[in-house]
Amino acid sequence: MSKRTGQNLYKKAKTLIPGGTMLLSKRPEMFLPDNWPSYFSKAKGCKVWDLDGNEYTDMCIMGIGTNTLGYGNDEVDNAVIETVKKGNMSTFNCPEEVALAEKLVELNPWADMVRFARSGGEANSIAIRIARAASGKDKVAICGYHGWHDWYLSANHNKGDELSSHLLSGLNPNGVPKNLKNTVYPFHYNDFEELLEIVTSNDIGVIKMEVMRNFGPEDNFLQKVRDLATQRNIVLIFDECTSGFRETYGGIYKKYGVEPDMAMYGKTIGNGYALTAVVGKKAVMEAAQTSFISSTFWTERIGPTAALKTLEVMQNMKSWDIITAQGKKIQSQWKSLAETHNIEIMVSGMPALSTYSFSSDNAMAYKTFVAQEMLKKGFLASTNFYACTEHKDDNIADYFDALEGVYKMISDCEKGHKNIHDLLEGPVCHSGFKRLN
């Protein structure tokens, strides 16, 4: 069957939508420029169909990590369909948001109150606004990726490109007011001395960080951050938009036994439906009432309905155990396959959000080649794997059967027997925008 309908539509999209897509991570150029199917007609389980009816097994990023129960989970979808039938929006508020708030407080016993939004960037901005209001201070120390809003991108006004060495290269803070310079200070994970220096040299009121990135905390790092925040009366925020519900029922902070003052959840919480949450201690959260944080579509009903059912389904099946086990299998077999073919790769990320990179000057070309060849074999694949409960052992076995031949070709290129650029059918994929995992 044809594979061009999606690419043709994407060409049109670039004339109508600046940047082509709403999310940088979904740009076709990030995978296979000129040849990625780009758009889907339907998705179910761990399968995706393109606009030409071609079926693929998604061994890639599963909706950017949103669908840990797989695409189109029947229980979640049925709950949403019932809500649609009854009405999604009205002059009244939906009762589901109260039930969801209660559930999230139950899951985070240190917390007392919750605010909801619909995207991760919003949740991060809400948390920062509330934390600044609570602390009475403007300056924030950050570690990790926290969205696209002004407060975060302003770090790139400090010395020109502060976020580049941090996580994201090449982000231009165009349109972000320059007077936000020196309000946000990035620090590196596991570098407590760097954070201590920032806190000592600046009037920091908030520390916001991802609990873990490619690797976990070393030398009691998280506890040191917690103690510092407590001693200096700083609001500590854990951004769990990506890490939440991947290894525990709730935040990954539970694994390390360190509790924040606020936390954000997103991605996994609604299994593909838009819902993000900010949970926090009453003393901090009540500061929201001294500021203005309000939005019409934060009150729609589908998000909280989906989240309530997703939390229930996840709890019943212990989804975090399933996706962690499958992720561990993937990581182990990547290493084994690379070793077999004398290819050097570096594997990182928590198991449910696994990623690897080729240790080669041709790394990006090899990454492109993986996407190109695996697509021909019916897989959406790159150098990462975001696990869902619908990824069965058969899917993993089929994936590695297909990847074997691709690695053999890459090995031939590394040995100088072939030229990778002769094997590519289009341009090399873009880099940039390095995520947490």
JSON list of N, CA, C and O in Angstrom, two decimals, residues 344-379:
[
{"chain": "A", "resi": 344, "resn": "GLU", "atom": "N", "xyz": [28.63, -0.34, 19.60]},
{"chain": "A", "resi": 344, "resn": "GLU", "atom": "CA", "xyz": [28.65, 0.28, 20.93]},
{"chain": "A", "resi": 344, "resn": "GLU", "atom": "C", "xyz": [27.43, 1.18, 21.10]},
{"chain": "A", "resi": 344, "resn": "GLU", "atom": "O", "xyz": [27.23, 2.12, 20.31]},
{"chain": "A", "resi": 345, "resn": "ILE", "atom": "N", "xyz": [26.61, 0.87, 22.10]},
{"chain": "A", "resi": 345, "resn": "ILE", "atom": "CA", "xyz": [25.46, 1.72, 22.41]},
{"chain": "A", "resi": 345, "resn": "ILE", "atom": "C", "xyz": [25.47, 2.05, 23.89]},
{"chain": "A", "resi": 345, "resn": "ILE", "atom": "O", "xyz": [26.08, 1.35, 24.69]},
{"chain": "A", "resi": 346, "resn": "MET", "atom": "N", "xyz": [24.77, 3.15, 24.23]},
{"chain": "A", "resi": 346, "resn": "MET", "atom": "CA", "xyz": [24.63, 3.53, 25.64]},
{"chain": "A", "resi": 346, "resn": "MET", "atom": "C", "xyz": [23.15, 3.55, 25.97]},
{"chain": "A", "resi": 346, "resn": "MET", "atom": "O", "xyz": [22.38, 4.30, 25.37]},
{"chain": "A", "resi": 347, "resn": "VAL", "atom": "N", "xyz": [22.73, 2.68, 26.88]},
{"chain": "A", "resi": 347, "resn": "VAL", "atom": "CA", "xyz": [21.32, 2.55, 27.26]},
{"chain": "A", "resi": 347, "resn": "VAL", "atom": "C", "xyz": [21.08, 3.35, 28.54]},
{"chain": "A", "resi": 347, "resn": "VAL", "atom": "O", "xyz": [21.88, 3.31, 29.47]},
{"chain": "A", "resi": 348, "resn": "SER", "atom": "N", "xyz": [19.96, 4.08, 28.58]},
{"chain": "A", "resi": 348, "resn": "SER", "atom": "CA", "xyz": [19.64, 4.85, 29.79]},
{"chain": "A", "resi": 348, "resn": "SER", "atom": "C", "xyz": [18.14, 5.01, 29.94]},
{"chain": "A", "resi": 348, "resn": "SER", "atom": "O", "xyz": [17.36, 4.51, 29.13]},
{"chain": "A", "resi": 349, "resn": "GLY", "atom": "N", "xyz": [17.74, 5.72, 30.97]},
{"chain": "A", "resi": 349, "resn": "GLY", "atom": "CA", "xyz": [16.32, 5.93, 31.24]},
{"chain": "A", "resi": 349, "resn": "GLY", "atom": "C", "xyz": [15.76, 4.88, 32.18]},
{"chain": "A", "resi": 349, "resn": "GLY", "atom": "O", "xyz": [16.28, 3.78, 32.29]},
{"chain": "A", "resi": 350, "resn": "MET", "atom": "N", "xyz": [14.66, 5.24, 32.88]},
{"chain": "A", "resi": 350, "resn": "MET", "atom": "CA", "xyz": [13.98, 4.21, 33.67]},
{"chain": "A", "resi": 350, "resn": "MET", "atom": "C", "xyz": [13.42, 3.18, 32.69]},
{"chain": "A", "resi": 350, "resn": "MET", "atom": "O", "xyz": [13.13, 3.51, 31.54]},
{"chain": "A", "resi": 351, "resn": "PRO", "atom": "N", "xyz": [13.30, 1.91, 33.10]},
{"chain": "A", "resi": 351, "resn": "PRO", "atom": "CA", "xyz": [12.94, 0.85, 32.16]},
{"chain": "A", "resi": 351, "resn": "PRO", "atom": "C", "xyz": [11.69, 1.14, 31.32]},
{"chain": "A", "resi": 351, "resn": "PRO", "atom": "O", "xyz": [11.67, 0.87, 30.12]},
{"chain": "A", "resi": 352, "resn": "ALA", "atom": "N", "xyz": [10.66, 1.72, 31.93]},
{"chain": "A", "resi": 352, "resn": "ALA", "atom": "CA", "xyz": [9.42, 1.99, 31.20]},
{"chain": "A", "resi": 352, "resn": "ALA", "atom": "C", "xyz": [9.57, 3.11, 30.18]},
{"chain": "A", "resi": 352, "resn": "ALA", "atom": "O", "xyz": [8.70, 3.28, 29.31]},
{"chain": "A", "resi": 353, "resn": "LEU", "atom": "N", "xyz": [10.66, 3.87, 30.28]},
{"chain": "A", "resi": 353, "resn": "LEU", "atom": "CA", "xyz": [10.96, 4.94, 29.31]},
{"chain": "A", "resi": 353, "resn": "LEU", "atom": "C", "xyz": [12.41, 4.78, 28.87]},
{"chain": "A", "resi": 353, "resn": "LEU", "atom": "O", "xyz": [13.26, 5.61, 29.14]},
{"chain": "A", "resi": 354, "resn": "SER", "atom": "N", "xyz": [12.66, 3.68, 28.18]},
{"chain": "A", "resi": 354, "resn": "SER", "atom": "CA", "xyz": [14.03, 3.32, 27.81]},
{"chain": "A", "resi": 354, "resn": "SER", "atom": "C", "xyz": [14.49, 4.05, 26.56]},
{"chain": "A", "resi": 354, "resn": "SER", "atom": "O", "xyz": [13.72, 4.27, 25.63]},
{"chain": "A", "resi": 355, "resn": "THR", "atom": "N", "xyz": [15.78, 4.36, 26.54]},
{"chain": "A", "resi": 355, "resn": "THR", "atom": "CA", "xyz": [16.37, 4.98, 25.36]},
{"chain": "A", "resi": 355, "resn": "THR", "atom": "C", "xyz": [17.82, 4.52, 25.22]},
{"chain": "A", "resi": 355, "resn": "THR", "atom": "O", "xyz": [18.42, 4.06, 26.18]},
{"chain": "A", "resi": 356, "resn": "TYR", "atom": "N", "xyz": [18.34, 4.61, 24.00]},
{"chain": "A", "resi": 356, "resn": "TYR", "atom": "CA", "xyz": [19.76, 4.32, 23.81]},
{"chain": "A", "resi": 356, "resn": "TYR", "atom": "C", "xyz": [20.31, 5.22, 22.73]},
{"chain": "A", "resi": 356, "resn": "TYR", "atom": "O", "xyz": [19.56, 5.82, 21.94]},
{"chain": "A", "resi": 357, "resn": "SER", "atom": "N", "xyz": [21.62, 5.33, 22.70]},
{"chain": "A", "resi": 357, "resn": "SER", "atom": "CA", "xyz": [22.28, 6.10, 21.63]},
{"chain": "A", "resi": 357, "resn": "SER", "atom": "C", "xyz": [23.46, 5.30, 21.11]},
{"chain": "A", "resi": 357, "resn": "SER", "atom": "O", "xyz": [24.08, 4.54, 21.85]},
{"chain": "A", "resi": 358, "resn": "PHE", "atom": "N", "xyz": [23.73, 5.47, 19.82]},
{"chain": "A", "resi": 358, "resn": "PHE", "atom": "CA", "xyz": [24.89, 4.82, 19.22]},
{"chain": "A", "resi": 358, "resn": "PHE", "atom": "C", "xyz": [26.14, 5.64, 19.54]},
{"chain": "A", "resi": 358, "resn": "PHE", "atom": "O", "xyz": [26.14, 6.86, 19.38]},
{"chain": "A", "resi": 359, "resn": "SER", "atom": "N", "xyz": [27.18, 4.97, 20.01]},
{"chain": "A", "resi": 359, "resn": "SER", "atom": "CA", "xyz": [28.45, 5.66, 20.28]},
{"chain": "A", "resi": 359, "resn": "SER", "atom": "C", "xyz": [29.26, 5.65, 18.99]},
{"chain": "A", "resi": 359, "resn": "SER", "atom": "O", "xyz": [30.15, 4.83, 18.79]},
{"chain": "A", "resi": 360, "resn": "SER", "atom": "N", "xyz": [28.91, 6.57, 18.11]},
{"chain": "A", "resi": 360, "resn": "SER", "atom": "CA", "xyz": [29.55, 6.62, 16.78]},
{"chain": "A", "resi": 360, "resn": "SER", "atom": "C", "xyz": [29.37, 8.01, 16.19]},
{"chain": "A", "resi": 360, "resn": "SER", "atom": "O", "xyz": [28.41, 8.71, 16.51]},
{"chain": "A", "resi": 361, "resn": "ASP", "atom": "N", "xyz": [30.29, 8.41, 15.34]},
{"chain": "A", "resi": 361, "resn": "ASP", "atom": "CA", "xyz": [30.15, 9.69, 14.62]},
{"chain": "A", "resi": 361, "resn": "ASP", "atom": "C", "xyz": [28.91, 9.68, 13.73]},
{"chain": "A", "resi": 361, "resn": "ASP", "atom": "O", "xyz": [28.39, 10.72, 13.36]},
{"chain": "A", "resi": 362, "resn": "ASN", "atom": "N", "xyz": [28.48, 8.48, 13.35]},
{"chain": "A", "resi": 362, "resn": "ASN", "atom": "CA", "xyz": [27.30, 8.34, 12.48]},
{"chain": "A", "resi": 362, "resn": "ASN", "atom": "C", "xyz": [26.02, 8.06, 13.27]},
{"chain": "A", "resi": 362, "resn": "ASN", "atom": "O", "xyz": [25.05, 7.53, 12.72]},
{"chain": "A", "resi": 363, "resn": "ALA", "atom": "N", "xyz": [26.01, 8.40, 14.55]},
{"chain": "A", "resi": 363, "resn": "ALA", "atom": "CA", "xyz": [24.90, 8.05, 15.44]},
{"chain": "A", "resi": 363, "resn": "ALA", "atom": "C", "xyz": [23.53, 8.46, 14.88]},
{"chain": "A", "resi": 363, "resn": "ALA", "atom": "O", "xyz": [22.59, 7.67, 14.86]},
{"chain": "A", "resi": 364, "resn": "MET", "atom": "N", "xyz": [23.41, 9.70, 14.40]},
{"chain": "A", "resi": 364, "resn": "MET", "atom": "CA", "xyz": [22.11, 10.18, 13.93]},
{"chain": "A", "resi": 364, "resn": "MET", "atom": "C", "xyz": [21.70, 9.49, 12.62]},
{"chain": "A", "resi": 364, "resn": "MET", "atom": "O", "xyz": [20.52, 9.25, 12.38]},
{"chain": "A", "resi": 365, "resn": "ALA", "atom": "N", "xyz": [22.68, 9.18, 11.79]},
{"chain": "A", "resi": 365, "resn": "ALA", "atom": "CA", "xyz": [22.39, 8.45, 10.55]},
{"chain": "A", "resi": 365, "resn": "ALA", "atom": "C", "xyz": [21.90, 7.03, 10.87]},
{"chain": "A", "resi": 365, "resn": "ALA", "atom": "O", "xyz": [20.95, 6.53, 10.25]},
{"chain": "A", "resi": 366, "resn": "TYR", "atom": "N", "xyz": [22.53, 6.40, 11.85]},
{"chain": "A", "resi": 366, "resn": "TYR", "atom": "CA", "xyz": [22.09, 5.05, 12.26]},
{"chain": "A", "resi": 366, "resn": "TYR", "atom": "C", "xyz": [20.68, 5.09, 12.85]},
{"chain": "A", "resi": 366, "resn": "TYR", "atom": "O", "xyz": [19.86, 4.22, 12.59]},
{"chain": "A", "resi": 367, "resn": "LYS", "atom": "N", "xyz": [20.41, 6.11, 13.65]},
{"chain": "A", "resi": 367, "resn": "LYS", "atom": "CA", "xyz": [19.08, 6.28, 14.23]},
{"chain": "A", "resi": 367, "resn": "LYS", "atom": "C", "xyz": [18.03, 6.41, 13.12]},
{"chain": "A", "resi": 367, "resn": "LYS", "atom": "O", "xyz": [16.96, 5.79, 13.18]},
{"chain": "A", "resi": 368, "resn": "THR", "atom": "N", "xyz": [18.36, 7.19, 12.10]},
{"chain": "A", "resi": 368, "resn": "THR", "atom": "CA", "xyz": [17.46, 7.36, 10.95]},
{"chain": "A", "resi": 368, "resn": "THR", "atom": "C", "xyz": [17.26, 6.03, 10.23]},
{"chain": "A", "resi": 368, "resn": "THR", "atom": "O", "xyz": [16.13, 5.69, 9.82]},
{"chain": "A", "resi": 369, "resn": "PHE", "atom": "N", "xyz": [18.34, 5.28, 10.08]},
{"chain": "A", "resi": 369, "resn": "PHE", "atom": "CA", "xyz": [18.29, 3.99, 9.38]},
{"chain": "A", "resi": 369, "resn": "PHE", "atom": "C", "xyz": [17.39, 3.00, 10.13]},
{"chain": "A", "resi": 369, "resn": "PHE", "atom": "O", "xyz": [16.63, 2.25, 9.52]},
{"chain": "A", "resi": 370, "resn": "VAL", "atom": "N", "xyz": [17.47, 3.02, 11.46]},
{"chain": "A", "resi": 370, "resn": "VAL", "atom": "CA", "xyz": [16.60, 2.16, 12.27]},
{"chain": "A", "resi": 370, "resn": "VAL", "atom": "C", "xyz": [15.13, 2.47, 11.97]},
{"chain": "A", "resi": 370, "resn": "VAL", "atom": "O", "xyz": [14.32, 1.56, 11.71]},
{"chain": "A", "resi": 371, "resn": "ALA", "atom": "N", "xyz": [14.77, 3.76, 11.99]},
{"chain": "A", "resi": 371, "resn": "ALA", "atom": "CA", "xyz": [13.38, 4.16, 11.72]},
{"chain": "A", "resi": 371, "resn": "ALA", "atom": "C", "xyz": [12.97, 3.74, 10.30]},
{"chain": "A", "resi": 371, "resn": "ALA", "atom": "O", "xyz": [11.88, 3.19, 10.09]},
{"chain": "A", "resi": 372, "resn": "GLN", "atom": "N", "xyz": [13.85, 3.95, 9.34]},
{"chain": "A", "resi": 372, "resn": "GLN", "atom": "CA", "xyz": [13.57, 3.64, 7.93]},
{"chain": "A", "resi": 372, "resn": "GLN", "atom": "C", "xyz": [13.33, 2.15, 7.70]},
{"chain": "A", "resi": 372, "resn": "GLN", "atom": "O", "xyz": [12.32, 1.75, 7.09]},
{"chain": "A", "resi": 373, "resn": "GLU", "atom": "N", "xyz": [14.22, 1.33, 8.21]},
{"chain": "A", "resi": 373, "resn": "GLU", "atom": "CA", "xyz": [14.14, -0.11, 7.94]},
{"chain": "A", "resi": 373, "resn": "GLU", "atom": "C", "xyz": [13.04, -0.79, 8.77]},
{"chain": "A", "resi": 373, "resn": "GLU", "atom": "O", "xyz": [12.36, -1.69, 8.29]},
{"chain": "A", "resi": 374, "resn": "MET", "atom": "N", "xyz": [12.88, -0.36, 10.02]},
{"chain": "A", "resi": 374, "resn": "MET", "atom": "CA", "xyz": [11.85, -0.96, 10.87]},
{"chain": "A", "resi": 374, "resn": "MET", "atom": "C", "xyz": [10.45, -0.61, 10.37]},
{"chain": "A", "resi": 374, "resn": "MET", "atom": "O", "xyz": [9.52, -1.42, 10.49]},
{"chain": "A", "resi": 375, "resn": "LEU", "atom": "N", "xyz": [10.29, 0.57, 9.79]},
{"chain": "A", "resi": 375, "resn": "LEU", "atom": "CA", "xyz": [9.00, 0.97, 9.22]},
{"chain": "A", "resi": 375, "resn": "LEU", "atom": "C", "xyz": [8.60, 0.00, 8.10]},
{"chain": "A", "resi": 375, "resn": "LEU", "atom": "O", "xyz": [7.44, -0.43, 8.02]},
{"chain": "A", "resi": 376, "resn": "LYS", "atom": "N", "xyz": [9.57, -0.39, 7.29]},
{"chain": "A", "resi": 376, "resn": "LYS", "atom": "CA", "xyz": [9.31, -1.34, 6.20]},
{"chain": "A", "resi": 376, "resn": "LYS", "atom": "C", "xyz": [8.84, -2.69, 6.74]},
{"chain": "A", "resi": 376, "resn": "LYS", "atom": "O", "xyz": [8.14, -3.43, 6.07]},
{"chain": "A", "resi": 377, "resn": "LYS", "atom": "N", "xyz": [9.28, -3.00, 7.97]},
{"chain": "A", "resi": 377, "resn": "LYS", "atom": "CA", "xyz": [8.93, -4.29, 8.59]},
{"chain": "A", "resi": 377, "resn": "LYS", "atom": "C", "xyz": [7.71, -4.18, 9.49]},
{"chain": "A", "resi": 377, "resn": "LYS", "atom": "O", "xyz": [7.39, -5.12, 10.22]},
{"chain": "A", "resi": 378, "resn": "GLY", "atom": "N", "xyz": [7.04, -3.01, 9.47]},
{"chain": "A", "resi": 378, "resn": "GLY", "atom": "CA", "xyz": [5.79, -2.87, 10.21]},
{"chain": "A", "resi": 378, "resn": "GLY", "atom": "C", "xyz": [5.93, -2.39, 11.64]},
{"chain": "A", "resi": 378, "resn": "GLY", "atom": "O", "xyz": [5.04, -2.63, 12.47]},
{"chain": "A", "resi": 379, "resn": "PHE", "atom": "N", "xyz": [7.03, -1.70, 11.93]},
{"chain": "A", "resi": 379, "resn": "PHE", "atom": "CA", "xyz": [7.23, -1.18, 13.29]},
{"chain": "A", "resi": 379, "resn": "PHE", "atom": "C", "xyz": [7.48, 0.33, 13.27]},
{"chain": "A", "resi": 379, "resn": "PHE", "atom": "O", "xyz": [8.20, 0.83, 12.40]}
]
